[in-house]
Amino acid sequence: MSTRTVIAIAAIAACLAGALIAPAAQAPSLPPGTVGYLWVPSPEKLFADADSFLGALGTPNAGLMFVKSLLGQMLSNPDLSAVDMKGPLLLVMLNPKENPQPLAAAFRISQLDAYLKGLEEPPILKQSDAASGVKVYARKVSTFDSAAYDAASPDEQSDVNRFYKTSEEPFLAIRGDTAWVSENPDLLGRLQGLAPETLSPGLGHNLVLVFEAETLGKLLREEADKQLQAIDESAGADASAKMLHAQV
């Protein structure tokens, strides 16, 4: 899932549920380069309140169904099987400019076997640490070796399949009834022993976005600069361009 999609989901949920945005003044347990995290004490309550709000407006809840579908994709469990929607749910984001896979999510599972069966593909147990109680699961990932392809002869390139490599990459860590999922193995390794409750903002809101202000401000500035450049290249200095500049 793209970073823009995740930010959009957070914005929608914030508008519907009255989220509180707070600076990440106390987040010493998070990895360096973290932009912030999204905290949902109870996804079940968040979705119920949002559904009631949309119902009062007479608005179809297709948007909520879309968000739930994206959540299932993010947790590698499309049907959210055995995902405890009572919460909590935690979504951590690194700086996406520096990390191709910047996201990790933590949540509760109600039944381990049911959750594992609900995954998109059977997981591979890679590590079981008796001391910490953490079990790490991997999945098979196929990647295309562009460098090898470019260095190959035309005859060799005709057999494209030979340049695909399959590896096993950690994506899921479970300790007790807490699970972390991430497509970034390094981020997963840094967070897998962290209990979500240690990052609870302690606020009675359906959704809280906690951020590291300096990192977030830098990202927003970079994005604004890109938009301004695109406006200049496409519209020049006419009235519409000046209006778009002001909006950005």
Coordinates of N, CA and C in Angstrom, one line a residue, residues 25-132:
A25 N 6.4 13.8 21.5 CA 7.4 14.3 22.4 C 8.0 13.1 23.1
Q26 N 7.2 12.1 23.4 CA 7.7 10.9 24.1 C 7.5 9.6 23.2
A27 N 8.5 9.3 22.4 CA 8.4 8.1 21.6 C 9.8 7.5 21.5
P28 N 10.5 7.3 22.7 CA 11.9 6.9 22.6 C 12.0 5.4 22.1
S29 N 10.9 4.6 22.1 CA 11.1 3.3 21.7 C 11.0 3.1 20.2
L30 N 10.6 4.1 19.5 CA 10.5 4.0 18.0 C 11.8 4.1 17.3
P31 N 12.0 3.5 16.1 CA 13.2 3.5 15.4 C 13.5 5.0 14.9
P32 N 14.8 5.3 14.8 CA 15.2 6.6 14.2 C 14.6 6.8 12.8
G33 N 14.2 8.0 12.5 CA 13.6 8.3 11.2 C 12.1 8.1 11.2
T34 N 11.5 7.8 12.3 CA 10.0 7.6 12.4 C 9.3 9.0 12.2
V35 N 8.4 9.0 11.2 CA 7.6 10.2 11.1 C 6.6 10.3 12.2
G36 N 6.0 9.2 12.6 CA 5.0 9.2 13.6 C 4.2 7.9 13.6
Y37 N 3.1 7.9 14.3 CA 2.2 6.7 14.3 C 0.8 7.1 14.6
L38 N -0.1 6.2 14.1 CA -1.5 6.4 14.2 C -2.0 5.4 15.3
W39 N -2.7 5.9 16.3 CA -3.2 5.0 17.4 C -4.7 5.0 17.4
V40 N -5.2 3.7 17.3 CA -6.7 3.5 17.4 C -7.0 2.6 18.5
P41 N -7.5 3.1 19.6 CA -7.7 2.2 20.8 C -8.7 1.1 20.5
S42 N -9.7 1.3 19.6 CA -10.7 0.3 19.3 C -11.2 0.5 17.8
P43 N -10.6 -0.2 16.9 CA -11.1 -0.1 15.5 C -12.6 -0.4 15.4
E44 N -13.1 -1.3 16.2 CA -14.5 -1.6 16.2 C -15.4 -0.4 16.5
K45 N -15.0 0.4 17.6 CA -15.7 1.6 17.9 C -15.5 2.7 16.9
L46 N -14.3 2.8 16.4 CA -14.1 3.8 15.3 C -15.0 3.6 14.1
F47 N -15.0 2.3 13.6 CA -15.9 2.1 12.5 C -17.3 2.2 12.8
A48 N -17.8 1.8 14.0 CA -19.2 1.9 14.4 C -19.6 3.4 14.5
D49 N -18.7 4.2 15.1 CA -19.1 5.7 15.2 C -19.1 6.3 13.8
A50 N -18.1 6.0 13.0 CA -18.0 6.5 11.6 C -19.3 6.1 10.8
D51 N -19.7 4.8 11.0 CA -20.8 4.4 10.3 C -22.1 5.1 10.7
S52 N -22.2 5.3 12.0 CA -23.4 6.1 12.5 C -23.4 7.5 12.0
F53 N -22.2 8.1 12.0 CA -22.1 9.5 11.5 C -22.5 9.6 10.0
L54 N -22.0 8.6 9.2 CA -22.3 8.6 7.8 C -23.8 8.3 7.6
G55 N -24.4 7.4 8.4 CA -25.8 7.1 8.3 C -26.7 8.3 8.6
A56 N -26.2 9.1 9.6 CA -27.0 10.3 9.9 C -27.0 11.3 8.8
L57 N -25.9 11.3 8.0 CA -25.8 12.2 6.8 C -26.5 11.6 5.6
G58 N -26.9 10.3 5.7 CA -27.5 9.7 4.5 C -26.5 9.4 3.5
T59 N -25.2 9.2 3.9 CA -24.1 8.9 3.0 C -23.8 7.4 2.9
P60 N -23.7 6.8 1.8 CA -23.3 5.4 1.7 C -22.0 5.1 2.4
N61 N -21.9 3.9 3.0 CA -20.7 3.6 3.8 C -19.7 2.9 2.9
A62 N -19.7 3.1 1.6 CA -18.7 2.4 0.7 C -17.3 2.8 1.1
G63 N -17.1 4.0 1.6 CA -15.8 4.5 2.0 C -15.2 3.6 3.1
L64 N -16.1 3.3 4.1 CA -15.7 2.5 5.2 C -15.3 1.1 4.8
M65 N -16.1 0.5 3.9 CA -15.8 -0.8 3.3 C -14.5 -0.8 2.6
F66 N -14.2 0.3 1.9 CA -12.9 0.4 1.3 C -11.7 0.5 2.3
V67 N -11.9 1.2 3.3 CA -10.9 1.3 4.4 C -10.7 0.0 5.1
K68 N -11.7 -0.8 5.3 CA -11.6 -2.1 5.9 C -10.9 -3.0 5.0
S69 N -11.1 -2.9 3.7 CA -10.4 -3.7 2.7 C -9.0 -3.4 2.7
L70 N -8.6 -2.2 2.8 CA -7.2 -1.8 2.8 C -6.5 -2.2 4.1
L71 N -7.3 -2.2 5.2 CA -6.7 -2.7 6.4 C -6.4 -4.1 6.4
G72 N -7.3 -4.9 5.8 CA -7.1 -6.3 5.6 C -5.8 -6.6 4.8
Q73 N -5.6 -5.8 3.7 CA -4.4 -5.9 2.9 C -3.2 -5.6 3.7
M74 N -3.3 -4.5 4.5 CA -2.1 -4.1 5.3 C -1.7 -5.2 6.3
L75 N -2.7 -5.9 6.9 CA -2.5 -6.9 7.9 C -2.2 -8.3 7.2
S76 N -2.1 -8.3 5.9 CA -1.9 -9.5 5.1 C -3.0 -10.6 5.4
N77 N -4.2 -10.1 5.8 CA -5.3 -11.0 6.1 C -6.6 -10.3 5.6
P78 N -6.9 -10.6 4.3 CA -7.9 -9.9 3.6 C -9.3 -9.8 4.3
D79 N -9.6 -10.9 5.0 CA -10.9 -11.0 5.7 C -10.8 -10.6 7.1
L80 N -9.7 -10.2 7.6 CA -9.4 -9.8 9.0 C -9.8 -10.9 9.9
S81 N -9.5 -12.2 9.5 CA -9.8 -13.3 10.3 C -9.0 -13.4 11.6
A82 N -9.8 -13.5 12.7 CA -9.2 -13.5 14.0 C -8.4 -12.3 14.4
V83 N -8.6 -11.2 13.7 CA -8.0 -9.9 14.1 C -9.0 -9.3 15.1
D84 N -8.5 -9.0 16.3 CA -9.3 -8.5 17.4 C -9.6 -7.0 17.1
M85 N -10.8 -6.7 16.6 CA -11.2 -5.4 16.3 C -11.5 -4.5 17.5
K86 N -11.5 -5.1 18.6 CA -11.7 -4.3 19.9 C -10.4 -3.5 20.2
G87 N -9.3 -3.9 19.6 CA -8.1 -3.1 19.6 C -7.1 -3.6 20.6
P88 N -6.0 -2.8 20.7 CA -5.7 -1.6 19.9 C -5.1 -1.9 18.6
L89 N -5.0 -0.8 17.7 CA -4.4 -0.9 16.4 C -3.4 0.2 16.4
L90 N -2.2 -0.1 16.0 CA -1.1 0.9 15.9 C -0.4 0.8 14.5
L91 N -0.3 1.9 13.9 CA 0.4 2.0 12.6 C 1.6 3.0 12.7
V92 N 2.8 2.4 12.5 CA 4.0 3.2 12.5 C 4.5 3.5 11.1
M93 N 5.0 4.7 10.9 CA 5.5 5.1 9.6 C 6.9 5.7 9.7
L94 N 7.8 5.1 9.0 CA 9.1 5.8 8.8 C 9.1 6.8 7.7
N95 N 10.2 7.5 7.6 CA 10.3 8.5 6.5 C 10.2 7.8 5.2
P96 N 9.1 8.0 4.4 CA 9.0 7.2 3.1 C 10.0 7.6 2.1
K97 N 10.7 8.8 2.2 CA 11.7 9.2 1.3 C 13.0 8.4 1.5
E98 N 13.1 7.8 2.6 CA 14.4 7.1 2.9 C 14.1 5.6 3.1
N99 N 12.8 5.2 3.1 CA 12.5 3.8 3.3 C 11.4 3.3 2.2
P100 N 11.8 2.5 1.3 CA 10.8 2.0 0.3 C 9.6 1.4 0.9
Q101 N 9.8 0.7 2.0 CA 8.7 0.1 2.7 C 8.6 0.7 4.1
P102 N 7.9 1.8 4.3 CA 8.0 2.5 5.6 C 7.0 2.1 6.7
L103 N 6.1 1.2 6.4 CA 5.0 1.0 7.4 C 5.1 -0.3 8.2
A104 N 4.6 -0.3 9.4 CA 4.4 -1.4 10.2 C 3.1 -1.3 11.0
A105 N 2.4 -2.4 11.3 CA 1.2 -2.3 12.0 C 1.2 -3.3 13.2
A106 N 0.7 -2.9 14.3 CA 0.5 -3.8 15.5 C -0.9 -4.0 15.8
F107 N -1.3 -5.1 16.2 CA -2.7 -5.4 16.6 C -2.9 -6.7 17.4
R108 N -4.0 -6.9 17.9 CA -4.3 -8.1 18.7 C -4.9 -9.2 17.8
I109 N -4.6 -10.4 18.1 CA -5.2 -11.6 17.4 C -6.0 -12.4 18.4
S110 N -7.2 -12.8 18.1 CA -8.1 -13.5 19.0 C -7.8 -15.0 19.0
Q111 N -7.2 -15.5 17.9 CA -6.9 -17.0 17.8 C -5.9 -17.2 16.8
L112 N -4.7 -17.7 17.2 CA -3.5 -17.7 16.3 C -3.8 -18.6 15.1
D113 N -4.3 -19.8 15.2 CA -4.4 -20.7 14.1 C -5.4 -20.1 13.1
A114 N -6.5 -19.5 13.5 CA -7.5 -18.9 12.6 C -6.8 -17.7 11.9
Y115 N -6.0 -16.9 12.6 CA -5.4 -15.8 11.9 C -4.4 -16.3 10.8
L116 N -3.6 -17.3 11.2 CA -2.6 -17.8 10.2 C -3.3 -18.4 9.0
K117 N -4.4 -19.1 9.2 CA -5.2 -19.6 8.1 C -5.8 -18.6 7.2
G118 N -6.0 -17.4 7.8 CA -6.6 -16.3 7.0 C -5.6 -15.5 6.2
L119 N -4.3 -15.8 6.3 CA -3.3 -15.1 5.6 C -3.4 -15.4 4.1
E120 N -2.8 -14.5 3.3 CA -2.9 -14.6 1.8 C -2.2 -15.9 1.4
E121 N -1.2 -16.3 2.1 CA -0.5 -17.6 1.8 C 0.1 -18.1 3.1
P122 N 0.3 -19.5 3.1 CA 0.8 -20.1 4.4 C 2.1 -19.5 4.8
P123 N 2.2 -19.0 6.0 CA 3.5 -18.4 6.5 C 4.5 -19.5 6.8
I124 N 5.8 -19.1 6.8 CA 6.9 -20.0 7.1 C 7.5 -19.6 8.4
L125 N 7.5 -20.5 9.4 CA 8.1 -20.1 10.7 C 9.6 -20.1 10.6
K126 N 10.2 -18.9 10.8 CA 11.6 -18.7 10.6 C 12.4 -18.7 12.0
Q127 N 11.7 -18.2 13.0 CA 12.4 -18.0 14.3 C 11.4 -18.1 15.4
S128 N 11.8 -18.8 16.5 CA 11.0 -18.9 17.7 C 11.9 -18.8 18.9
D129 N 11.8 -17.6 19.5 CA 12.7 -17.3 20.6 C 12.0 -17.5 21.9
A130 N 12.5 -18.6 22.6 CA 11.8 -18.9 23.9 C 12.0 -17.9 25.0
A131 N 13.1 -17.2 24.9 CA 13.3 -16.1 26.0 C 12.3 -15.0 25.8
S132 N 12.2 -14.5 24.6 CA 11.3 -13.3 24.4 C 9.9 -13.7 24.1

